[in-house]
Short mmCIF file of C-alpha atoms and ligand atoms in Angstrom, two decimals:
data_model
loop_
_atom_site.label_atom_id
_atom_site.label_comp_id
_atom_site.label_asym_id
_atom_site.label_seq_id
_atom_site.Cartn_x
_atom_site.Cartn_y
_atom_site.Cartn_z
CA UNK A 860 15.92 131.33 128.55
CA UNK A 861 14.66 128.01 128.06
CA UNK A 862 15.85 125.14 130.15
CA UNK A 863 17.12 122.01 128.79
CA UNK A 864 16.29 118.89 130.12
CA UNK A 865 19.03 116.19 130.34
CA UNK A 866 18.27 113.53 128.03
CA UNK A 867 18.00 110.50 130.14
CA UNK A 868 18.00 108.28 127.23
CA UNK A 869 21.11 106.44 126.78
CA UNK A 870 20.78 105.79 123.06
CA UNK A 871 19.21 109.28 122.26
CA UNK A 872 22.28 110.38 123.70
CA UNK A 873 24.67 108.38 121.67
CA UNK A 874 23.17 109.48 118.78
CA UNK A 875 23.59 112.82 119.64
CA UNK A 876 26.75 112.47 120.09
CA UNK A 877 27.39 110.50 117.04
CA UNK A 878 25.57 113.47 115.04
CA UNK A 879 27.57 116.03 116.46
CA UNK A 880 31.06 114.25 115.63
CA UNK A 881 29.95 113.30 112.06
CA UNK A 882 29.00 116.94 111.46
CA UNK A 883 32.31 118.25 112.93
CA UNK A 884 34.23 116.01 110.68
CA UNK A 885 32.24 116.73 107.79
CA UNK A 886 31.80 119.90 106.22
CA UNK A 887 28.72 121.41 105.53
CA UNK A 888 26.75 117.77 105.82
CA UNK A 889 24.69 118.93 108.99
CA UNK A 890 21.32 118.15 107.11
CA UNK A 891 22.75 115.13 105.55
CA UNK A 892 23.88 113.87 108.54
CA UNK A 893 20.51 114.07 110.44
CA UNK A 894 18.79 112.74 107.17
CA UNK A 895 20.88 109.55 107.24
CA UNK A 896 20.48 109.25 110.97
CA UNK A 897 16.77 109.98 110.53
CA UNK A 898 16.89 107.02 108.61
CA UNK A 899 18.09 104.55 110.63
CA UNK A 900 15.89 105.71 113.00
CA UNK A 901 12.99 105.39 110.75
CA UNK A 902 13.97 102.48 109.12
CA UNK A 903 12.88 104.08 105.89
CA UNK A 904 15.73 103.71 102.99
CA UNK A 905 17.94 106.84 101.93
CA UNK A 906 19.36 108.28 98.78
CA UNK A 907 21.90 111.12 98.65
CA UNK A 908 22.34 112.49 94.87
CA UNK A 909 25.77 114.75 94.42
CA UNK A 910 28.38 115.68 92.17
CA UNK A 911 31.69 112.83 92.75
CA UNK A 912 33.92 114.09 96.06
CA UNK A 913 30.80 115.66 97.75
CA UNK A 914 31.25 113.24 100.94
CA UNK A 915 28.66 110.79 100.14
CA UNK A 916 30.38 107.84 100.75
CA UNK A 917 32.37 109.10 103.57
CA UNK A 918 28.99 110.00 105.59
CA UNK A 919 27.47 107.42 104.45
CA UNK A 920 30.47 105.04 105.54
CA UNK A 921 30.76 106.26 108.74
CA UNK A 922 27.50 105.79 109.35
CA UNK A 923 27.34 102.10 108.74
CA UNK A 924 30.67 101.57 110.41
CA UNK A 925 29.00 103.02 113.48
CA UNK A 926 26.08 100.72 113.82
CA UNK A 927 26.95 97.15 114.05
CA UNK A 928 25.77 93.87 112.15
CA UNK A 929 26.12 92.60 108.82
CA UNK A 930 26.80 95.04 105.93
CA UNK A 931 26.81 94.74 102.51
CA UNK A 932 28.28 97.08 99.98
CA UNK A 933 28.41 96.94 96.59
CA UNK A 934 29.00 99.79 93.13
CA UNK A 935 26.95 99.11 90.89
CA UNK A 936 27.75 99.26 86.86
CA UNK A 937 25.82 98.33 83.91
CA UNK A 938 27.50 95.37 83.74
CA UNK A 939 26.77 93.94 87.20
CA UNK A 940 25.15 90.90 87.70
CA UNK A 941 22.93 89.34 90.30
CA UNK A 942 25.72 86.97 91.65
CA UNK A 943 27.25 90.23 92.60
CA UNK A 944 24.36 91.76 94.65
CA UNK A 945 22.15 87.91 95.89
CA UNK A 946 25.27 85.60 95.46
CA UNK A 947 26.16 82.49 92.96
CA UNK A 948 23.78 79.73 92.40
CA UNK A 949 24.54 77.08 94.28
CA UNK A 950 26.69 74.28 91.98
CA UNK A 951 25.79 71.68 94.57
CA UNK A 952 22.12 72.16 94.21
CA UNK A 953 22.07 72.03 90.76
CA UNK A 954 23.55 68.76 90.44
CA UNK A 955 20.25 68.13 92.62
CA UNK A 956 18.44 69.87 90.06
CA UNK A 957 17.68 72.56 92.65
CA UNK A 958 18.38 76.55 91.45
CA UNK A 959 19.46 77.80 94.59
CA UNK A 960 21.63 81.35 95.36
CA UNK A 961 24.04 80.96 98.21
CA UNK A 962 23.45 84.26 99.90
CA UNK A 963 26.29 84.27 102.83
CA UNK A 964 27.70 88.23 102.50
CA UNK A 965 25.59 89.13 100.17
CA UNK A 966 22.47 91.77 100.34
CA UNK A 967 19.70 88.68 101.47
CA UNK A 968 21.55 88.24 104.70
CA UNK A 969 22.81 91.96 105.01
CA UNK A 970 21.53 94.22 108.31
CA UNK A 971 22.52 97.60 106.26
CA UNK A 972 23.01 98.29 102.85
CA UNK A 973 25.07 100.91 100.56
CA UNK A 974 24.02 101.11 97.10
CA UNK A 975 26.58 103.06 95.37
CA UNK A 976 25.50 104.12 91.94
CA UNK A 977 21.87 102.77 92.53
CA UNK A 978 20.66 103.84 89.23
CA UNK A 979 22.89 101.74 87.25
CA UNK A 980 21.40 98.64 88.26
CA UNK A 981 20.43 96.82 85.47
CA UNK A 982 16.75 95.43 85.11
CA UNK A 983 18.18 91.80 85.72
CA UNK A 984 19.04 93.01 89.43
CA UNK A 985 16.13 95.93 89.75
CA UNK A 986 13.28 93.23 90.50
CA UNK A 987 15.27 91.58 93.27
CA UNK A 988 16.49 95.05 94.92
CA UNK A 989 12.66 96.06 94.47
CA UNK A 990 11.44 92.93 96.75
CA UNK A 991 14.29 93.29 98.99
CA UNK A 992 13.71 96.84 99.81
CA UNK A 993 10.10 97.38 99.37
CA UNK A 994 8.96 93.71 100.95
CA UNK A 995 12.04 93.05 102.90
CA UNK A 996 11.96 89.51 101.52
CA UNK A 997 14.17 87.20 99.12
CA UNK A 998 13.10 84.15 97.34
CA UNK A 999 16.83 82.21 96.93
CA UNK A 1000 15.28 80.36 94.00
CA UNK A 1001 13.43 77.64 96.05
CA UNK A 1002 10.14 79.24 95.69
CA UNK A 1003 10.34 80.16 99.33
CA UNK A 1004 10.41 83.91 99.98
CA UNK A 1005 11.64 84.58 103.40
CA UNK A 1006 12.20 87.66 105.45
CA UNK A 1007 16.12 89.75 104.96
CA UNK A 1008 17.23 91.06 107.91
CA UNK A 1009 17.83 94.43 106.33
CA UNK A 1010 16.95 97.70 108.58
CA UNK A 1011 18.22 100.53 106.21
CA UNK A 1012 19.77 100.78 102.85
CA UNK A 1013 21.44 104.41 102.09
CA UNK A 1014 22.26 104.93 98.49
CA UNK A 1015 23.86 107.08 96.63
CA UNK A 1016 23.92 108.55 93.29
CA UNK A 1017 25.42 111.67 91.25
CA UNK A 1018 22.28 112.27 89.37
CA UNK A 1019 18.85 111.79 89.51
CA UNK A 1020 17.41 108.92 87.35
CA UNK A 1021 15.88 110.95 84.21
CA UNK A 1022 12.29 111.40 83.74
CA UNK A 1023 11.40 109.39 81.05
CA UNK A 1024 13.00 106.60 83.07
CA UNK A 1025 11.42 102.93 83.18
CA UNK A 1026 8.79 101.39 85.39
CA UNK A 1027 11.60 99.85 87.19
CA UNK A 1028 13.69 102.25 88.17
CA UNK A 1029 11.09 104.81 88.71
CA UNK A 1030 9.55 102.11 91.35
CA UNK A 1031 13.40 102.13 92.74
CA UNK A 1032 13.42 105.64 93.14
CA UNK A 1033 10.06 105.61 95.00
CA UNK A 1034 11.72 103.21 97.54
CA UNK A 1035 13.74 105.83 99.25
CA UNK A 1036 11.58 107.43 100.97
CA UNK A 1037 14.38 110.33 101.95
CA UNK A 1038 16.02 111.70 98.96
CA UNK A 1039 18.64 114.79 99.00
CA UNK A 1040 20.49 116.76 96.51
CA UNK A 1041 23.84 116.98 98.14
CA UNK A 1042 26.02 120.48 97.06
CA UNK A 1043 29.20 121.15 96.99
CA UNK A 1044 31.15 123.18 99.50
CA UNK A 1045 29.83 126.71 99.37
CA UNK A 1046 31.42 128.73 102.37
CA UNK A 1047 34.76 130.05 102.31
CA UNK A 1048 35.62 128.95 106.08
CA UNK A 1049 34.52 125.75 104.68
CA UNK A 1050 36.70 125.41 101.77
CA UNK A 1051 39.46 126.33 104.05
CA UNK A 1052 38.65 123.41 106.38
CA UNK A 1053 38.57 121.09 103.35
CA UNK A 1054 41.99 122.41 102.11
CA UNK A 1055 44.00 122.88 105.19
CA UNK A 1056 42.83 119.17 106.91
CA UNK A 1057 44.62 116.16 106.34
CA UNK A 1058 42.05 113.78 107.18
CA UNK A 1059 38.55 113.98 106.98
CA UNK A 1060 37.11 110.85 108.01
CA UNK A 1061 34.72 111.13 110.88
CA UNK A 1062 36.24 109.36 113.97
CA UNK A 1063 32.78 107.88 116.39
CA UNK A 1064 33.88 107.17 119.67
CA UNK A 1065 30.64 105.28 120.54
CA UNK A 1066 28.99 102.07 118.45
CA UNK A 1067 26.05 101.39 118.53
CA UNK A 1068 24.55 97.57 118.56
CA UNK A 1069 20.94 96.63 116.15
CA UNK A 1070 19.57 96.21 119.38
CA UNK A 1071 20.24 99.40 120.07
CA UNK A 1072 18.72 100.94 117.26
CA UNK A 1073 15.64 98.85 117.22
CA UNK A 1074 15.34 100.39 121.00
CA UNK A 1075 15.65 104.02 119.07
CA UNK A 1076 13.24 103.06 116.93
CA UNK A 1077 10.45 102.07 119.03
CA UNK A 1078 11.05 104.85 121.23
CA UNK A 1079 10.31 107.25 118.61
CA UNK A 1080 7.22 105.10 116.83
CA UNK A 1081 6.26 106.08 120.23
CA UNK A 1082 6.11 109.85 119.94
CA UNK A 1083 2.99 111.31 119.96
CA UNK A 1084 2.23 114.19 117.06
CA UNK A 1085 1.41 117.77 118.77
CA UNK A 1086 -2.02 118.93 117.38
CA UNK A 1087 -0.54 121.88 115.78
CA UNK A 1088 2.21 119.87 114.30
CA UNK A 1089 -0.59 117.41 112.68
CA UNK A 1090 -2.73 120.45 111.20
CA UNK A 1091 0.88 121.91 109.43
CA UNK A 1092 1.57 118.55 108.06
CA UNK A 1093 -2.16 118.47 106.36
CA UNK A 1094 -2.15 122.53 105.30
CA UNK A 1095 1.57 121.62 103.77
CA UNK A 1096 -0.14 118.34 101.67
CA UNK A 1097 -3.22 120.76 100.72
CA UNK A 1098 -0.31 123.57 99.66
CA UNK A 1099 1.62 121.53 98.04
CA UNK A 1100 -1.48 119.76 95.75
CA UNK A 1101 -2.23 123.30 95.16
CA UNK A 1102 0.88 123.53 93.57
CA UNK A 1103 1.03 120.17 91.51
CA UNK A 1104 2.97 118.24 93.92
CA UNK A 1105 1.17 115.07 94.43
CA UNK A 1106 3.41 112.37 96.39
CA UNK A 1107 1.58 109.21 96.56
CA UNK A 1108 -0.19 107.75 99.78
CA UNK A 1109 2.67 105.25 100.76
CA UNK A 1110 4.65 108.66 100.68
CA UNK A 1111 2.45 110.62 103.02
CA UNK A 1112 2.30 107.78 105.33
CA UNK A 1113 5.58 106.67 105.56
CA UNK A 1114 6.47 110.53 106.14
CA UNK A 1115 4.74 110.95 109.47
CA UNK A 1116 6.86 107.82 110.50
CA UNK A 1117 10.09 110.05 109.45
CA UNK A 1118 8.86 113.21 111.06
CA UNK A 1119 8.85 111.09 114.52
CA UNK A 1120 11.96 109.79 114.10
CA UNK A 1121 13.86 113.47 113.57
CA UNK A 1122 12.07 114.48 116.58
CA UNK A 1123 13.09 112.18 118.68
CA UNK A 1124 17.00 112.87 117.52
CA UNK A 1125 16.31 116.69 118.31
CA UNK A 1126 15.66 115.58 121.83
CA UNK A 1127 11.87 116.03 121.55
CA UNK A 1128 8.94 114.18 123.37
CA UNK A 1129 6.59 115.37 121.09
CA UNK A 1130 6.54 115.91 117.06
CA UNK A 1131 6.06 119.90 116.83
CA UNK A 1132 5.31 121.80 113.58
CA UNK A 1133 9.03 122.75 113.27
CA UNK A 1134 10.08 118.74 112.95
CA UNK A 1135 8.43 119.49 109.39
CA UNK A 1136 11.83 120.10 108.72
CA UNK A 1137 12.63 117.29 106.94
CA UNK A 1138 9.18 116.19 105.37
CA UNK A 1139 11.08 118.28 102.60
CA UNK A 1140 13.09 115.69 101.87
CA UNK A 1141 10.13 113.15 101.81
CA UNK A 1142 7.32 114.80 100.02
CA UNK A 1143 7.76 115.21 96.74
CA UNK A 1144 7.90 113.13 93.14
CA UNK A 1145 9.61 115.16 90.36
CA UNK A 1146 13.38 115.86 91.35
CA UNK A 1147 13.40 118.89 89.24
CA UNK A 1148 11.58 121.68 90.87
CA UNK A 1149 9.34 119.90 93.53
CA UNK A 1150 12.33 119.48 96.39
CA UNK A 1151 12.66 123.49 96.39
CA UNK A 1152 8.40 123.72 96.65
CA UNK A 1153 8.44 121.21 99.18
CA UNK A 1154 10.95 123.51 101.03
CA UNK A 1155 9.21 126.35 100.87
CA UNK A 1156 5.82 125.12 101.27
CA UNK A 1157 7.11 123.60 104.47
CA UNK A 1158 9.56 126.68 105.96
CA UNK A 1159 6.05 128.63 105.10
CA UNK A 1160 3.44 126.89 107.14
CA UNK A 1161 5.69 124.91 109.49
CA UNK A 1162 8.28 127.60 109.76
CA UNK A 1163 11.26 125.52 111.04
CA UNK A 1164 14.07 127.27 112.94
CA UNK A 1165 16.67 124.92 110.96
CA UNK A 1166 15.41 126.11 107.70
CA UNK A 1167 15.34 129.71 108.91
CA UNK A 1168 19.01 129.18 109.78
CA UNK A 1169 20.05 127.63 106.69
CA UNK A 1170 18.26 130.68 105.03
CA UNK A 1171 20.24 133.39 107.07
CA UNK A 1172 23.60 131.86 106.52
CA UNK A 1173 23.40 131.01 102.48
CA UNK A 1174 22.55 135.28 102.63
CA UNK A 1175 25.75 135.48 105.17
CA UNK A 1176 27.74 133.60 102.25
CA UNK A 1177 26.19 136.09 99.74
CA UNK A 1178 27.41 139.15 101.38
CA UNK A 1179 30.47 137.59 102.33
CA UNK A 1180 31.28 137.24 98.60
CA UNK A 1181 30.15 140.23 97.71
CA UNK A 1182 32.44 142.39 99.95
CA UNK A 1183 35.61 144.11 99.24
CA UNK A 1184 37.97 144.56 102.20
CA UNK A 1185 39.94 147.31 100.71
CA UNK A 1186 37.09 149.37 100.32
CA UNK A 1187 36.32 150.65 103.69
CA UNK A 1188 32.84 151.85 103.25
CA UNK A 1189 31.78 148.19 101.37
CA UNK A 1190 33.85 146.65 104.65
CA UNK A 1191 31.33 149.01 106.52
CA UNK A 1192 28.18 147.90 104.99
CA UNK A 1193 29.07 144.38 105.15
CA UNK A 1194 29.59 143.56 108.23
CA UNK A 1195 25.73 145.76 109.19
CA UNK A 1196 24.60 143.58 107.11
CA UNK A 1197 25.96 140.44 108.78
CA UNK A 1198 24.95 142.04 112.15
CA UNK A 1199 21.24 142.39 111.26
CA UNK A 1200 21.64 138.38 109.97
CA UNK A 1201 23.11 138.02 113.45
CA UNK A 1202 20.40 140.13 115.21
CA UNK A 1203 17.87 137.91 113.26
CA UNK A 1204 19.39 134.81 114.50
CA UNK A 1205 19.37 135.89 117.87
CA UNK A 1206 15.90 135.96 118.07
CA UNK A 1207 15.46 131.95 116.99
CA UNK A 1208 15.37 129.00 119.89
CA UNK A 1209 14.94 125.35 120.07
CA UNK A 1210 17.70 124.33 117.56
CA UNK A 1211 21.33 123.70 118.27
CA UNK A 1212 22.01 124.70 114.91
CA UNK A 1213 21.38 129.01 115.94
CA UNK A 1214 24.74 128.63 118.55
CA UNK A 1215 26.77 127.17 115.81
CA UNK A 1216 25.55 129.53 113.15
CA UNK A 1217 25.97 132.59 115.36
CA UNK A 1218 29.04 131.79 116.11
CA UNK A 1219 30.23 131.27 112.52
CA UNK A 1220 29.01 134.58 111.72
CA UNK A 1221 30.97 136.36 114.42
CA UNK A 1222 34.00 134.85 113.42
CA UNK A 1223 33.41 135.95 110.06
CA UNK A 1224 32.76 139.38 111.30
CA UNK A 1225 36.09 139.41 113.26
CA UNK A 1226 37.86 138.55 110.05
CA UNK A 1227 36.35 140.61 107.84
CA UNK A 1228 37.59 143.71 110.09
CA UNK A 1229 41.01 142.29 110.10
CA UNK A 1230 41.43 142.02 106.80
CA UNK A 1231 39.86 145.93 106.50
CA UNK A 1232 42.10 147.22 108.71
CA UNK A 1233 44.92 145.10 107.12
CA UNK A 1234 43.97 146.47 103.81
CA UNK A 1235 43.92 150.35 104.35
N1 ATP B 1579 31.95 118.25 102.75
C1 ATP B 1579 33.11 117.59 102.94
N2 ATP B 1579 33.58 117.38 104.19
C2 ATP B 1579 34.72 116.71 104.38
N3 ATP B 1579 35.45 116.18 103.40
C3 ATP B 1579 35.04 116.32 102.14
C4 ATP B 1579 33.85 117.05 101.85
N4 ATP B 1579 33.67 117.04 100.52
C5 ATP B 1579 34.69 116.36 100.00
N5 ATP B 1579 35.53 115.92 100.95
C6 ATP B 1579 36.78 115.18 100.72
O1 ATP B 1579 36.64 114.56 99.45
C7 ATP B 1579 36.75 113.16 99.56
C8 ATP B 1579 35.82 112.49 98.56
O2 ATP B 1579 34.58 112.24 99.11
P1 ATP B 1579 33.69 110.94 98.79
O3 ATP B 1579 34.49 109.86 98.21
O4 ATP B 1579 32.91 110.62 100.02
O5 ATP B 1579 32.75 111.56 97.67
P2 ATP B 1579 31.48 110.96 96.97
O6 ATP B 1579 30.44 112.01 97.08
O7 ATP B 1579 31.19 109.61 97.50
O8 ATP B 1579 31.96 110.90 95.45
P3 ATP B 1579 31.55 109.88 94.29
O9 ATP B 1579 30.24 110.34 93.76
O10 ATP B 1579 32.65 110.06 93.29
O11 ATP B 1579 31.51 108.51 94.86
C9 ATP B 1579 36.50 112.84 101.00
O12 ATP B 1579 37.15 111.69 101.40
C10 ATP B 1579 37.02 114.07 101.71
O13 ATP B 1579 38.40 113.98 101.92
MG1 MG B 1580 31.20 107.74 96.63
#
């Protein structure tokens, strides 16, 4: 068995902690919740793109009600304005023939950022957002452009712009650098779970200060990349030309950044080829088909023991539906079926993810015999 060293860190362990109560609360939002915490750590901007009622705003929420400082949140329409996302110009300093935005609560002066409905910005506001999040800086009006505070923005969407899209909100798009399709419920235990509980909202018992995560964040700039983990990132970017997916240099950079920062959450002191993981989320252009290449590209050459979970339990689901109960032979072949998936999953380490999974399936297992032996 393979020890486990205590994590010594104090903030590596409040994020830990922090990711396992968001994903107890939340169904099904394990990857989304390490994407968004990935994030933070990384600093790099995040986008999750769902149907409405898929938990976006309630991860995303909790998130940025866990980490302190100034937060600004806004839904965008078609109809909103800049006063609305960079404040009013300032009445006083027009009578001074000045044309001056007072920014106080407004996304200049914010530390975090939700964009709800990021794609209906309209162009007046896109050139703004683009400086704000690309540059990290804000001209009030004065000709001045000075530095925002901002550390993350998470945004959120329920579709992907369309392709023939403008210049502006293509260049938008590019500027979240993590970018997930988010899916509705899909298990049955889950559905249960969403049914049967009154209240979903994640409860954090820790906080966690910008000082705090600035300390996360240096601590993981500081992980070094494993040799093997550096030659899977450059087969997957060769692969993945190979098959027409292209993303541009500020993409491949800014990914290796990422890839640190999900190691160091998984409680690594070095970035290994499985931390590849969520490069899938980072490496690609076209949302159409290029997330699921990226995916497999990456479970292919990096071969991460989260994907191979994921894998295992979408083909637990599968049989799961497929089974009759009453039929004692299906019942039968069933649950060998989920006991090979089991036997399979046995055989995977180094991800906290394998416990959890295993111990879905032999819950499942259990009930599916119940309800077999309640059936005949
Ligand atoms: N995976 C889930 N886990 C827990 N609760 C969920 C889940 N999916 C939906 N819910 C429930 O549905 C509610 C709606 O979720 P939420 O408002 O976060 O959706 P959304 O994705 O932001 O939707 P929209 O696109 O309309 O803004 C949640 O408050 C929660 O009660
Ligand atoms: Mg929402």
């Amino acid at each position: 068995m393979k020890l486990v060293r205590p994590d010594t860190d104090p903030v590596r362990e409040k994020f830990a902690l922090a990711r396992r109560e968001l994903s107890a609360a939340l169904i099904e939002r394990d990857d989304e919740v390490d994407l968004v915490l990935t994030a933070l750590v990384a600093a790099e901007h995040v986008l999750l793109v769902g149907p409405p009622g898929s938990a976006k705003s309630l991860l995303l929420d909790a998130v940025l009600g866990w980490t302190g400082g100034t937060r600004f949140t806004t839904l965008l329409t078609k109809f909103s304005v800049p006063e609305e996302v960079v404040g009013p110009v300032s009445l006083t300093g027009l009578k001074e023939d000045r044309y001056v935005r007072i920014t106080t609560g407004k996304l200049p002066e914010a530390d975090y950022a939700f964009l709800d409905e990021v794609f209906k910005a309209s162009s007046a506001i896109l050139n703004t957002l683009l400086k704000i999040l690309n540059e990290r800086v804000y001209d009030a009006g004065d000709g001045v452009a000075r530095k925002v505070p901002l550390r993350l923005c998470v945004g959120a969407s329920n579709e992907w712009p369309s392709p023939d899209t403008g210049k502006e909100l293509s260049a938008l798009f590019d500027r979240f650098v993590l970018r997930k399709a988010v899916s509705p419920i899909r298990s049955q235990a889950g559905r249960q779970k969403l049914l049967w509980t009154r209240d979903h909202t994640p409860r954090l018992s820790t906080a966690v200060t910008p000082a705090e995560v600035d300390q996360a964040r240096r601590a993981a700039a500081s992980l070094p990349w494993s040799g093997d983990a550096k030659e899977a990132l450059e087969a997957v970017l060769k692969e993945l030309a190979k098959e027409g997916v292209q993303p541009g240099d500020r993409r491949q950079f800014k990914t290796v950044g990422v890839v640190r920062a999900f190691a160091f959450l998984g409680g690594a002191d070095e970035v290994r080829p499985e931390h590849l993981e969520v490069a899938q989320h980072c490496l690609w252009d076209d949302p159409q088909e290029q997330p699921q290449k990226a995916a497999q590209v990456i479970a292919r050459i990096a071969n991460p023991t989260g994907m191979r979970v994921t894998q295992l339990l979408v083909e637990a689901e599968a049989v799961l539906a497929a089974a009759d109960v009453r039929n004692l032979a299906d019942a039968a072949k069933a649950a060998a079926k989920l006991a090979e998936i089991d036997r399979q999953l046995s055989g995977l380490t180094g991800n906290g993810r394998v416990e959890k999974a295993r111990a879905y399936l032999k819950d499942q297992l259990r009930k599916l015999k119940l309800a077999s032996i309640e059936a005949v």
